[in-house]
Amino acid sequence: MCTYAEVTYKVHYVCVPCRQSNKYPWDGAEHLCPRCRAPMVQAGHDFAAPRKTDDSGWTAVAAVLEAGLRYEGFEPCGCGREPKFR
């Protein structure tokens, strides 16, 4: 059974310079940061934001998102989980 096919889940969007994370529907639209009005980056369904004071955590998030990776625990269709490091 496809997990993401039955229910519309919101996706995490991140603004790394502001250290801001919000959830919006995945509709293909550009979502802007509420603080700086810059476009936010899609981080995936399973993103867990570090605390704003966690410098090393946000450095790691910036490196992952700049590499084009997303925080996804499910397969793209949601049928199963792939064991991988987050």
PDB file of N, CA, C and O in Angstrom:
ATOM      1  N   MET A   1       0.839  -1.166   0.000  1.00  0.00           N
ATOM      2  CA  MET A   1       0.000   0.000   0.000  1.00  0.00           C
ATOM      3  C   MET A   1       0.895   1.244   0.000  1.00  0.00           C
ATOM      4  O   MET A   1       1.830   1.339   0.764  1.00  0.00           O
ATOM      5  N   CYS A   2       0.578   2.185  -0.841  1.00  0.00           N
ATOM      6  CA  CYS A   2       1.374   3.403  -0.944  1.00  0.00           C
ATOM      7  C   CYS A   2       0.998   4.378   0.172  1.00  0.00           C
ATOM      8  O   CYS A   2      -0.156   4.787   0.290  1.00  0.00           O
ATOM      9  N   THR A   3       1.979   4.752   0.979  1.00  0.00           N
ATOM     10  CA  THR A   3       1.728   5.613   2.129  1.00  0.00           C
ATOM     11  C   THR A   3       1.398   7.036   1.701  1.00  0.00           C
ATOM     12  O   THR A   3       0.469   7.644   2.225  1.00  0.00           O
ATOM     13  N   TYR A   4       2.141   7.578   0.749  1.00  0.00           N
ATOM     14  CA  TYR A   4       1.929   8.966   0.355  1.00  0.00           C
ATOM     15  C   TYR A   4       0.819   9.118  -0.677  1.00  0.00           C
ATOM     16  O   TYR A   4       0.442  10.220  -1.025  1.00  0.00           O
ATOM     17  N   ALA A   5       0.260   8.021  -1.201  1.00  0.00           N
ATOM     18  CA  ALA A   5      -0.774   8.107  -2.223  1.00  0.00           C
ATOM     19  C   ALA A   5      -2.157   8.355  -1.625  1.00  0.00           C
ATOM     20  O   ALA A   5      -3.013   8.943  -2.275  1.00  0.00           O
ATOM     21  N   GLU A   6      -2.398   7.907  -0.404  1.00  0.00           N
ATOM     22  CA  GLU A   6      -3.729   8.012   0.171  1.00  0.00           C
ATOM     23  C   GLU A   6      -3.999   9.353   0.847  1.00  0.00           C
ATOM     24  O   GLU A   6      -5.121   9.824   0.852  1.00  0.00           O
ATOM     25  N   VAL A   7      -3.006   9.944   1.445  1.00  0.00           N
ATOM     26  CA  VAL A   7      -3.172  11.186   2.198  1.00  0.00           C
ATOM     27  C   VAL A   7      -2.191  12.215   1.651  1.00  0.00           C
ATOM     28  O   VAL A   7      -1.054  11.890   1.323  1.00  0.00           O
ATOM     29  N   THR A   8      -2.633  13.459   1.561  1.00  0.00           N
ATOM     30  CA  THR A   8      -1.738  14.527   1.118  1.00  0.00           C
ATOM     31  C   THR A   8      -0.989  15.062   2.334  1.00  0.00           C
ATOM     32  O   THR A   8      -1.588  15.671   3.226  1.00  0.00           O
ATOM     33  N   TYR A   9       0.300  14.790   2.379  1.00  0.00           N
ATOM     34  CA  TYR A   9       1.137  15.242   3.482  1.00  0.00           C
ATOM     35  C   TYR A   9       1.795  16.558   3.132  1.00  0.00           C
ATOM     36  O   TYR A   9       2.091  16.828   1.970  1.00  0.00           O
ATOM     37  N   LYS A  10       2.065  17.366   4.138  1.00  0.00           N
ATOM     38  CA  LYS A  10       2.804  18.596   3.923  1.00  0.00           C
ATOM     39  C   LYS A  10       4.295  18.279   3.929  1.00  0.00           C
ATOM     40  O   LYS A  10       4.736  17.316   4.545  1.00  0.00           O
ATOM     41  N   VAL A  11       5.062  19.114   3.240  1.00  0.00           N
ATOM     42  CA  VAL A  11       6.498  18.917   3.082  1.00  0.00           C
ATOM     43  C   VAL A  11       7.222  20.038   3.825  1.00  0.00           C
ATOM     44  O   VAL A  11       6.753  21.172   3.876  1.00  0.00           O
ATOM     45  N   HIS A  12       8.367  19.718   4.394  1.00  0.00           N
ATOM     46  CA  HIS A  12       9.172  20.717   5.099  1.00  0.00           C
ATOM     47  C   HIS A  12       9.921  21.590   4.090  1.00  0.00           C
ATOM     48  O   HIS A  12      10.530  21.085   3.151  1.00  0.00           O
ATOM     49  N   TYR A  13       9.863  22.885   4.311  1.00  0.00           N
ATOM     50  CA  TYR A  13      10.635  23.862   3.538  1.00  0.00           C
ATOM     51  C   TYR A  13      11.534  24.603   4.516  1.00  0.00           C
ATOM     52  O   TYR A  13      11.128  24.901   5.636  1.00  0.00           O
ATOM     53  N   VAL A  14      12.768  24.913   4.083  1.00  0.00           N
ATOM     54  CA  VAL A  14      13.779  25.454   4.985  1.00  0.00           C
ATOM     55  C   VAL A  14      14.398  26.717   4.389  1.00  0.00           C
ATOM     56  O   VAL A  14      14.680  26.780   3.197  1.00  0.00           O
ATOM     57  N   CYS A  15      14.625  27.703   5.250  1.00  0.00           N
ATOM     58  CA  CYS A  15      15.454  28.860   4.931  1.00  0.00           C
ATOM     59  C   CYS A  15      16.688  28.757   5.831  1.00  0.00           C
ATOM     60  O   CYS A  15      16.605  28.996   7.040  1.00  0.00           O
ATOM     61  N   VAL A  16      17.814  28.376   5.256  1.00  0.00           N
ATOM     62  CA  VAL A  16      19.020  28.131   6.051  1.00  0.00           C
ATOM     63  C   VAL A  16      19.584  29.423   6.653  1.00  0.00           C
ATOM     64  O   VAL A  16      19.966  29.421   7.824  1.00  0.00           O
ATOM     65  N   PRO A  17      19.654  30.554   5.920  1.00  0.00           N
ATOM     66  CA  PRO A  17      20.203  31.767   6.554  1.00  0.00           C
ATOM     67  C   PRO A  17      19.400  32.229   7.782  1.00  0.00           C
ATOM     68  O   PRO A  17      19.980  32.694   8.755  1.00  0.00           O
ATOM     69  N   CYS A  18      18.074  32.078   7.751  1.00  0.00           N
ATOM     70  CA  CYS A  18      17.237  32.473   8.895  1.00  0.00           C
ATOM     71  C   CYS A  18      17.085  31.347   9.912  1.00  0.00           C
ATOM     72  O   CYS A  18      16.539  31.581  10.996  1.00  0.00           O
ATOM     73  N   ARG A  19      17.504  30.134   9.542  1.00  0.00           N
ATOM     74  CA  ARG A  19      17.309  28.939  10.372  1.00  0.00           C
ATOM     75  C   ARG A  19      15.838  28.744  10.693  1.00  0.00           C
ATOM     76  O   ARG A  19      15.441  28.509  11.822  1.00  0.00           O
ATOM     77  N   GLN A  20      15.026  28.836   9.657  1.00  0.00           N
ATOM     78  CA  GLN A  20      13.574  28.752   9.756  1.00  0.00           C
ATOM     79  C   GLN A  20      13.093  27.521   9.002  1.00  0.00           C
ATOM     80  O   GLN A  20      13.571  27.228   7.911  1.00  0.00           O
ATOM     81  N   SER A  21      12.150  26.779   9.567  1.00  0.00           N
ATOM     82  CA  SER A  21      11.574  25.609   8.929  1.00  0.00           C
ATOM     83  C   SER A  21      10.062  25.656   9.063  1.00  0.00           C
ATOM     84  O   SER A  21       9.543  25.861  10.151  1.00  0.00           O
ATOM     85  N   ASN A  22       9.363  25.482   7.935  1.00  0.00           N
ATOM     86  CA  ASN A  22       7.901  25.478   7.924  1.00  0.00           C
ATOM     87  C   ASN A  22       7.419  24.318   7.067  1.00  0.00           C
ATOM     88  O   ASN A  22       8.146  23.824   6.214  1.00  0.00           O
ATOM     89  N   LYS A  23       6.165  23.917   7.289  1.00  0.00           N
ATOM     90  CA  LYS A  23       5.554  22.872   6.476  1.00  0.00           C
ATOM     91  C   LYS A  23       4.485  23.505   5.597  1.00  0.00           C
ATOM     92  O   LYS A  23       3.633  24.248   6.091  1.00  0.00           O
ATOM     93  N   TYR A  24       4.566  23.196   4.291  1.00  0.00           N
ATOM     94  CA  TYR A  24       3.598  23.688   3.328  1.00  0.00           C
ATOM     95  C   TYR A  24       3.153  22.529   2.447  1.00  0.00           C
ATOM     96  O   TYR A  24       3.869  21.549   2.296  1.00  0.00           O
ATOM     97  N   PRO A  25       1.981  22.638   1.816  1.00  0.00           N
ATOM     98  CA  PRO A  25       1.584  21.597   0.875  1.00  0.00           C
ATOM     99  C   PRO A  25       2.537  21.563  -0.315  1.00  0.00           C
ATOM    100  O   PRO A  25       3.040  22.597  -0.753  1.00  0.00           O
ATOM    101  N   TRP A  26       2.765  20.367  -0.821  1.00  0.00           N
ATOM    102  CA  TRP A  26       3.649  20.219  -1.976  1.00  0.00           C
ATOM    103  C   TRP A  26       2.815  20.472  -3.215  1.00  0.00           C
ATOM    104  O   TRP A  26       2.123  19.606  -3.734  1.00  0.00           O
ATOM    105  N   ASP A  27       2.846  21.722  -3.698  1.00  0.00           N
ATOM    106  CA  ASP A  27       2.030  22.114  -4.839  1.00  0.00           C
ATOM    107  C   ASP A  27       2.856  22.675  -5.985  1.00  0.00           C
ATOM    108  O   ASP A  27       2.309  23.132  -6.972  1.00  0.00           O
ATOM    109  N   GLY A  28       4.174  22.634  -5.868  1.00  0.00           N
ATOM    110  CA  GLY A  28       5.032  23.137  -6.935  1.00  0.00           C
ATOM    111  C   GLY A  28       5.207  24.650  -6.914  1.00  0.00           C
ATOM    112  O   GLY A  28       5.945  25.195  -7.725  1.00  0.00           O
ATOM    113  N   ALA A  29       4.521  25.327  -6.023  1.00  0.00           N
ATOM    114  CA  ALA A  29       4.642  26.786  -5.923  1.00  0.00           C
ATOM    115  C   ALA A  29       5.897  27.161  -5.146  1.00  0.00           C
ATOM    116  O   ALA A  29       6.433  26.364  -4.376  1.00  0.00           O
ATOM    117  N   GLU A  30       6.349  28.385  -5.360  1.00  0.00           N
ATOM    118  CA  GLU A  30       7.509  28.880  -4.627  1.00  0.00           C
ATOM    119  C   GLU A  30       7.036  29.423  -3.281  1.00  0.00           C
ATOM    120  O   GLU A  30       6.157  30.283  -3.218  1.00  0.00           O
ATOM    121  N   HIS A  31       7.597  28.899  -2.197  1.00  0.00           N
ATOM    122  CA  HIS A  31       7.242  29.344  -0.855  1.00  0.00           C
ATOM    123  C   HIS A  31       8.342  30.253  -0.335  1.00  0.00           C
ATOM    124  O   HIS A  31       9.529  29.908  -0.404  1.00  0.00           O
ATOM    125  N   LEU A  32       7.957  31.412   0.172  1.00  0.00           N
ATOM    126  CA  LEU A  32       8.909  32.407   0.638  1.00  0.00           C
ATOM    127  C   LEU A  32       9.053  32.351   2.156  1.00  0.00           C
ATOM    128  O   LEU A  32       8.104  32.050   2.875  1.00  0.00           O
ATOM    129  N   CYS A  33      10.256  32.668   2.614  1.00  0.00           N
ATOM    130  CA  CYS A  33      10.535  32.705   4.042  1.00  0.00           C
ATOM    131  C   CYS A  33       9.743  33.849   4.675  1.00  0.00           C
ATOM    132  O   CYS A  33       9.733  34.963   4.141  1.00  0.00           O
ATOM    133  N   PRO A  34       9.075  33.597   5.792  1.00  0.00           N
ATOM    134  CA  PRO A  34       8.314  34.676   6.438  1.00  0.00           C
ATOM    135  C   PRO A  34       9.184  35.788   7.007  1.00  0.00           C
ATOM    136  O   PRO A  34       8.712  36.894   7.216  1.00  0.00           O
ATOM    137  N   ARG A  35      10.467  35.512   7.235  1.00  0.00           N
ATOM    138  CA  ARG A  35      11.351  36.529   7.827  1.00  0.00           C
ATOM    139  C   ARG A  35      12.057  37.364   6.774  1.00  0.00           C
ATOM    140  O   ARG A  35      12.036  38.581   6.827  1.00  0.00           O
ATOM    141  N   CYS A  36      12.715  36.700   5.789  1.00  0.00           N
ATOM    142  CA  CYS A  36      13.549  37.436   4.833  1.00  0.00           C
ATOM    143  C   CYS A  36      12.960  37.473   3.421  1.00  0.00           C
ATOM    144  O   CYS A  36      13.532  38.110   2.548  1.00  0.00           O
ATOM    145  N   ARG A  37      11.860  36.784   3.184  1.00  0.00           N
ATOM    146  CA  ARG A  37      11.159  36.740   1.891  1.00  0.00           C
ATOM    147  C   ARG A  37      11.982  36.113   0.774  1.00  0.00           C
ATOM    148  O   ARG A  37      11.701  36.311  -0.387  1.00  0.00           O
ATOM    149  N   ALA A  38      13.009  35.337   1.117  1.00  0.00           N
ATOM    150  CA  ALA A  38      13.791  34.590   0.125  1.00  0.00           C
ATOM    151  C   ALA A  38      13.086  33.256  -0.127  1.00  0.00           C
ATOM    152  O   ALA A  38      12.360  32.753   0.732  1.00  0.00           O
ATOM    153  N   PRO A  39      13.280  32.660  -1.305  1.00  0.00           N
ATOM    154  CA  PRO A  39      12.652  31.355  -1.559  1.00  0.00           C
ATOM    155  C   PRO A  39      13.192  30.287  -0.619  1.00  0.00           C
ATOM    156  O   PRO A  39      14.390  30.202  -0.374  1.00  0.00           O
ATOM    157  N   MET A  40      12.290  29.469  -0.083  1.00  0.00           N
ATOM    158  CA  MET A  40      12.679  28.387   0.817  1.00  0.00           C
ATOM    159  C   MET A  40      12.983  27.133  -0.014  1.00  0.00           C
ATOM    160  O   MET A  40      12.455  26.953  -1.096  1.00  0.00           O
ATOM    161  N   VAL A  41      13.832  26.263   0.530  1.00  0.00           N
ATOM    162  CA  VAL A  41      14.251  25.041  -0.139  1.00  0.00           C
ATOM    163  C   VAL A  41      13.430  23.878   0.404  1.00  0.00           C
ATOM    164  O   VAL A  41      13.235  23.766   1.612  1.00  0.00           O
ATOM    165  N   GLN A  42      12.969  23.003  -0.502  1.00  0.00           N
ATOM    166  CA  GLN A  42      12.226  21.826  -0.065  1.00  0.00           C
ATOM    167  C   GLN A  42      13.187  20.862   0.595  1.00  0.00           C
ATOM    168  O   GLN A  42      14.191  20.463   0.014  1.00  0.00           O
ATOM    169  N   ALA A  43      12.889  20.454   1.837  1.00  0.00           N
ATOM    170  CA  ALA A  43      13.778  19.574   2.591  1.00  0.00           C
ATOM    171  C   ALA A  43      13.268  18.138   2.665  1.00  0.00           C
ATOM    172  O   ALA A  43      14.005  17.261   3.084  1.00  0.00           O
ATOM    173  N   GLY A  44      12.027  17.884   2.282  1.00  0.00           N
ATOM    174  CA  GLY A  44      11.504  16.527   2.295  1.00  0.00           C
ATOM    175  C   GLY A  44      10.490  16.298   3.397  1.00  0.00           C
ATOM    176  O   GLY A  44      10.210  17.170   4.220  1.00  0.00           O
ATOM    177  N   HIS A  45       9.942  15.093   3.419  1.00  0.00           N
ATOM    178  CA  HIS A  45       8.903  14.748   4.383  1.00  0.00           C
ATOM    179  C   HIS A  45       9.454  14.508   5.788  1.00  0.00           C
ATOM    180  O   HIS A  45       8.780  14.753   6.776  1.00  0.00           O
ATOM    181  N   ASP A  46      10.676  13.974   5.903  1.00  0.00           N
ATOM    182  CA  ASP A  46      11.204  13.522   7.200  1.00  0.00           C
ATOM    183  C   ASP A  46      12.273  14.446   7.770  1.00  0.00           C
ATOM    184  O   ASP A  46      13.117  14.006   8.539  1.00  0.00           O
ATOM    185  N   PHE A  47      12.231  15.714   7.447  1.00  0.00           N
ATOM    186  CA  PHE A  47      13.216  16.668   7.959  1.00  0.00           C
ATOM    187  C   PHE A  47      12.920  16.990   9.418  1.00  0.00           C
ATOM    188  O   PHE A  47      11.769  17.190   9.811  1.00  0.00           O
ATOM    189  N   ALA A  48      13.950  17.002  10.225  1.00  0.00           N
ATOM    190  CA  ALA A  48      13.853  17.417  11.630  1.00  0.00           C
ATOM    191  C   ALA A  48      14.831  18.563  11.828  1.00  0.00           C
ATOM    192  O   ALA A  48      16.042  18.367  11.772  1.00  0.00           O
ATOM    193  N   ALA A  49      14.305  19.755  12.040  1.00  0.00           N
ATOM    194  CA  ALA A  49      15.150  20.941  12.136  1.00  0.00           C
ATOM    195  C   ALA A  49      15.934  20.945  13.445  1.00  0.00           C
ATOM    196  O   ALA A  49      15.386  20.655  14.502  1.00  0.00           O
ATOM    197  N   PRO A  50      17.231  21.279  13.373  1.00  0.00           N
ATOM    198  CA  PRO A  50      17.996  21.450  14.616  1.00  0.00           C
ATOM    199  C   PRO A  50      17.592  22.753  15.312  1.00  0.00           C
ATOM    200  O   PRO A  50      16.924  23.607  14.732  1.00  0.00           O
ATOM    201  N   ARG A  51      18.006  22.897  16.544  1.00  0.00           N
ATOM    202  CA  ARG A  51      17.728  24.147  17.267  1.00  0.00           C
ATOM    203  C   ARG A  51      18.431  25.306  16.563  1.00  0.00           C
ATOM    204  O   ARG A  51      19.445  25.118  15.904  1.00  0.00           O
ATOM    205  N   LYS A  52      17.892  26.502  16.722  1.00  0.00           N
ATOM    206  CA  LYS A  52      18.473  27.672  16.053  1.00  0.00           C
ATOM    207  C   LYS A  52      19.890  27.959  16.517  1.00  0.00           C
ATOM    208  O   LYS A  52      20.685  28.533  15.785  1.00  0.00           O
ATOM    209  N   THR A  53      20.243  27.551  17.727  1.00  0.00           N
ATOM    210  CA  THR A  53      21.580  27.810  18.259  1.00  0.00           C
ATOM    211  C   THR A  53      22.586  26.714  17.901  1.00  0.00           C
ATOM    212  O   THR A  53      23.757  26.841  18.237  1.00  0.00           O
ATOM    213  N   ASP A  54      22.142  25.652  17.224  1.00  0.00           N
ATOM    214  CA  ASP A  54      23.004  24.518  16.869  1.00  0.00           C
ATOM    215  C   ASP A  54      23.731  24.826  15.553  1.00  0.00           C
ATOM    216  O   ASP A  54      23.242  24.525  14.467  1.00  0.00           O
ATOM    217  N   ASP A  55      24.918  25.435  15.661  1.00  0.00           N
ATOM    218  CA  ASP A  55      25.673  25.829  14.468  1.00  0.00           C
ATOM    219  C   ASP A  55      26.089  24.639  13.619  1.00  0.00           C
ATOM    220  O   ASP A  55      25.968  24.674  12.399  1.00  0.00           O
ATOM    221  N   SER A  56      26.590  23.580  14.238  1.00  0.00           N
ATOM    222  CA  SER A  56      27.046  22.427  13.460  1.00  0.00           C
ATOM    223  C   SER A  56      25.870  21.709  12.798  1.00  0.00           C
ATOM    224  O   SER A  56      26.006  21.197  11.673  1.00  0.00           O
ATOM    225  N   GLY A  57      24.723  21.678  13.433  1.00  0.00           N
ATOM    226  CA  GLY A  57      23.544  21.057  12.840  1.00  0.00           C
ATOM    227  C   GLY A  57      23.074  21.790  11.602  1.00  0.00           C
ATOM    228  O   GLY A  57      22.755  21.176  10.581  1.00  0.00           O
ATOM    229  N   TRP A  58      23.046  23.113  11.659  1.00  0.00           N
ATOM    230  CA  TRP A  58      22.618  23.889  10.501  1.00  0.00           C
ATOM    231  C   TRP A  58      23.657  23.883   9.393  1.00  0.00           C
ATOM    232  O   TRP A  58      23.318  23.984   8.216  1.00  0.00           O
ATOM    233  N   THR A  59      24.935  23.749   9.756  1.00  0.00           N
ATOM    234  CA  THR A  59      25.971  23.599   8.733  1.00  0.00           C
ATOM    235  C   THR A  59      25.766  22.290   7.974  1.00  0.00           C
ATOM    236  O   THR A  59      25.900  22.247   6.745  1.00  0.00           O
ATOM    237  N   ALA A  60      25.420  21.230   8.688  1.00  0.00           N
ATOM    238  CA  ALA A  60      25.157  19.936   8.050  1.00  0.00           C
ATOM    239  C   ALA A  60      23.909  20.005   7.172  1.00  0.00           C
ATOM    240  O   ALA A  60      23.893  19.468   6.055  1.00  0.00           O
ATOM    241  N   VAL A  61      22.860  20.672   7.642  1.00  0.00           N
ATOM    242  CA  VAL A  61      21.643  20.827   6.844  1.00  0.00           C
ATOM    243  C   VAL A  61      21.939  21.593   5.567  1.00  0.00           C
ATOM    244  O   VAL A  61      21.495  21.214   4.480  1.00  0.00           O
ATOM    245  N   ALA A  62      22.718  22.659   5.668  1.00  0.00           N
ATOM    246  CA  ALA A  62      23.071  23.446   4.484  1.00  0.00           C
ATOM    247  C   ALA A  62      23.862  22.607   3.485  1.00  0.00           C
ATOM    248  O   ALA A  62      23.614  22.681   2.277  1.00  0.00           O
ATOM    249  N   ALA A  63      24.790  21.789   3.963  1.00  0.00           N
ATOM    250  CA  ALA A  63      25.589  20.950   3.068  1.00  0.00           C
ATOM    251  C   ALA A  63      24.719  19.907   2.368  1.00  0.00           C
ATOM    252  O   ALA A  63      24.882  19.655   1.173  1.00  0.00           O
ATOM    253  N   VAL A  64      23.788  19.303   3.095  1.00  0.00           N
ATOM    254  CA  VAL A  64      22.908  18.286   2.504  1.00  0.00           C
ATOM    255  C   VAL A  64      22.008  18.903   1.442  1.00  0.00           C
ATOM    256  O   VAL A  64      21.858  18.376   0.338  1.00  0.00           O
ATOM    257  N   LEU A  65      21.405  20.046   1.749  1.00  0.00           N
ATOM    258  CA  LEU A  65      20.489  20.672   0.801  1.00  0.00           C
ATOM    259  C   LEU A  65      21.216  21.251  -0.404  1.00  0.00           C
ATOM    260  O   LEU A  65      20.687  21.237  -1.518  1.00  0.00           O
ATOM    261  N   GLU A  66      22.431  21.762  -0.214  1.00  0.00           N
ATOM    262  CA  GLU A  66      23.209  22.270  -1.346  1.00  0.00           C
ATOM    263  C   GLU A  66      23.635  21.157  -2.289  1.00  0.00           C
ATOM    264  O   GLU A  66      23.803  21.378  -3.479  1.00  0.00           O
ATOM    265  N   ALA A  67      23.783  19.938  -1.756  1.00  0.00           N
ATOM    266  CA  ALA A  67      24.139  18.794  -2.591  1.00  0.00           C
ATOM    267  C   ALA A  67      22.939  18.267  -3.368  1.00  0.00           C
ATOM    268  O   ALA A  67      23.081  17.345  -4.174  1.00  0.00           O
ATOM    269  N   GLY A  68      21.744  18.812  -3.105  1.00  0.00           N
ATOM    270  CA  GLY A  68      20.556  18.386  -3.817  1.00  0.00           C
ATOM    271  C   GLY A  68      19.854  17.196  -3.187  1.00  0.00           C
ATOM    272  O   GLY A  68      18.958  16.615  -3.801  1.00  0.00           O
ATOM    273  N   LEU A  69      20.235  16.823  -1.978  1.00  0.00           N
ATOM    274  CA  LEU A  69      19.608  15.694  -1.296  1.00  0.00           C
ATOM    275  C   LEU A  69      18.413  16.178  -0.480  1.00  0.00           C
ATOM    276  O   LEU A  69      18.310  17.354  -0.136  1.00  0.00           O
ATOM    277  N   ARG A  70      17.523  15.270  -0.162  1.00  0.00           N
ATOM    278  CA  ARG A  70      16.354  15.577   0.646  1.00  0.00           C
ATOM    279  C   ARG A  70      16.254  14.587   1.793  1.00  0.00           C
ATOM    280  O   ARG A  70      16.761  13.478   1.716  1.00  0.00           O
ATOM    281  N   TYR A  71      15.571  14.961   2.838  1.00  0.00           N
ATOM    282  CA  TYR A  71      15.358  14.091   3.988  1.00  0.00           C
ATOM    283  C   TYR A  71      14.095  13.283   3.748  1.00  0.00           C
ATOM    284  O   TYR A  71      13.000  13.687   4.123  1.00  0.00           O
ATOM    285  N   GLU A  72      14.224  12.151   3.093  1.00  0.00           N
ATOM    286  CA  GLU A  72      13.104  11.276   2.772  1.00  0.00           C
ATOM    287  C   GLU A  72      13.395   9.886   3.314  1.00  0.00           C
ATOM    288  O   GLU A  72      14.398   9.283   2.970  1.00  0.00           O
ATOM    289  N   GLY A  73      12.532   9.350   4.156  1.00  0.00           N
ATOM    290  CA  GLY A  73      12.700   8.004   4.678  1.00  0.00           C
ATOM    291  C   GLY A  73      11.964   6.977   3.849  1.00  0.00           C
ATOM    292  O   GLY A  73      12.316   5.820   3.823  1.00  0.00           O
ATOM    293  N   PHE A  74      10.915   7.416   3.140  1.00  0.00           N
ATOM    294  CA  PHE A  74      10.134   6.514   2.315  1.00  0.00           C
ATOM    295  C   PHE A  74      10.682   6.490   0.897  1.00  0.00           C
ATOM    296  O   PHE A  74      11.372   7.409   0.472  1.00  0.00           O
ATOM    297  N   GLU A  75      10.323   5.465   0.171  1.00  0.00           N
ATOM    298  CA  GLU A  75      10.552   5.448  -1.273  1.00  0.00           C
ATOM    299  C   GLU A  75       9.703   6.566  -1.872  1.00  0.00           C
ATOM    300  O   GLU A  75       8.753   7.025  -1.244  1.00  0.00           O
ATOM    301  N   PRO A  76       9.986   7.004  -3.097  1.00  0.00           N
ATOM    302  CA  PRO A  76       9.182   8.087  -3.674  1.00  0.00           C
ATOM    303  C   PRO A  76       7.682   7.787  -3.722  1.00  0.00           C
ATOM    304  O   PRO A  76       6.869   8.666  -3.572  1.00  0.00           O
ATOM    305  N   CYS A  77       7.311   6.517  -3.904  1.00  0.00           N
ATOM    306  CA  CYS A  77       5.874   6.208  -3.919  1.00  0.00           C
ATOM    307  C   CYS A  77       5.371   5.910  -2.509  1.00  0.00           C
ATOM    308  O   CYS A  77       4.170   5.844  -2.291  1.00  0.00           O
ATOM    309  N   GLY A  78       6.244   5.686  -1.545  1.00  0.00           N
ATOM    310  CA  GLY A  78       5.845   5.450  -0.173  1.00  0.00           C
ATOM    311  C   GLY A  78       5.562   4.003   0.163  1.00  0.00           C
ATOM    312  O   GLY A  78       4.998   3.709   1.205  1.00  0.00           O
ATOM    313  N   CYS A  79       5.949   3.080  -0.706  1.00  0.00           N
ATOM    314  CA  CYS A  79       5.614   1.665  -0.485  1.00  0.00           C
ATOM    315  C   CYS A  79       6.502   1.000   0.561  1.00  0.00           C
ATOM    316  O   CYS A  79       6.104   0.011   1.163  1.00  0.00           O
ATOM    317  N   GLY A  80       7.678   1.458   0.774  1.00  0.00           N
ATOM    318  CA  GLY A  80       8.559   0.798   1.732  1.00  0.00           C
ATOM    319  C   GLY A  80       9.627   1.736   2.237  1.00  0.00           C
ATOM    320  O   GLY A  80       9.811   2.819   1.728  1.00  0.00           O
ATOM    321  N   ARG A  81      10.344   1.291   3.222  1.00  0.00           N
ATOM    322  CA  ARG A  81      11.433   2.101   3.772  1.00  0.00           C
ATOM    323  C   ARG A  81      12.764   1.525   3.371  1.00  0.00           C
ATOM    324  O   ARG A  81      12.933   0.323   3.329  1.00  0.00           O
ATOM    325  N   GLU A  82      13.671   2.398   3.086  1.00  0.00           N
ATOM    326  CA  GLU A  82      15.025   2.018   2.789  1.00  0.00           C
ATOM    327  C   GLU A  82      15.871   2.396   3.993  1.00  0.00           C
ATOM    328  O   GLU A  82      15.863   3.547   4.405  1.00  0.00           O
ATOM    329  N   PRO A  83      16.607   1.481   4.594  1.00  0.00           N
ATOM    330  CA  PRO A  83      17.446   1.869   5.736  1.00  0.00           C
ATOM    331  C   PRO A  83      18.626   2.718   5.267  1.00  0.00           C
ATOM    332  O   PRO A  83      19.411   2.281   4.439  1.00  0.00           O
ATOM    333  N   LYS A  84      18.710   3.940   5.749  1.00  0.00           N
ATOM    334  CA  LYS A  84      19.823   4.829   5.394  1.00  0.00           C
ATOM    335  C   LYS A  84      20.018   5.842   6.506  1.00  0.00           C
ATOM    336  O   LYS A  84      19.124   6.098   7.295  1.00  0.00           O
ATOM    337  N   PHE A  85      21.204   6.398   6.540  1.00  0.00           N
ATOM    338  CA  PHE A  85      21.529   7.385   7.551  1.00  0.00           C
ATOM    339  C   PHE A  85      20.859   8.704   7.242  1.00  0.00           C
ATOM    340  O   PHE A  85      20.687   9.064   6.085  1.00  0.00           O
ATOM    341  N   ARG A  86      20.460   9.429   8.318  1.00  0.00           N
ATOM    342  CA  ARG A  86      19.856  10.746   8.138  1.00  0.00           C
ATOM    343  C   ARG A  86      20.830  11.790   8.581  1.00  0.00           C
ATOM    344  O   ARG A  86      21.524  11.658   9.524  1.00  0.00           O
TER     345      ARG A  86
END
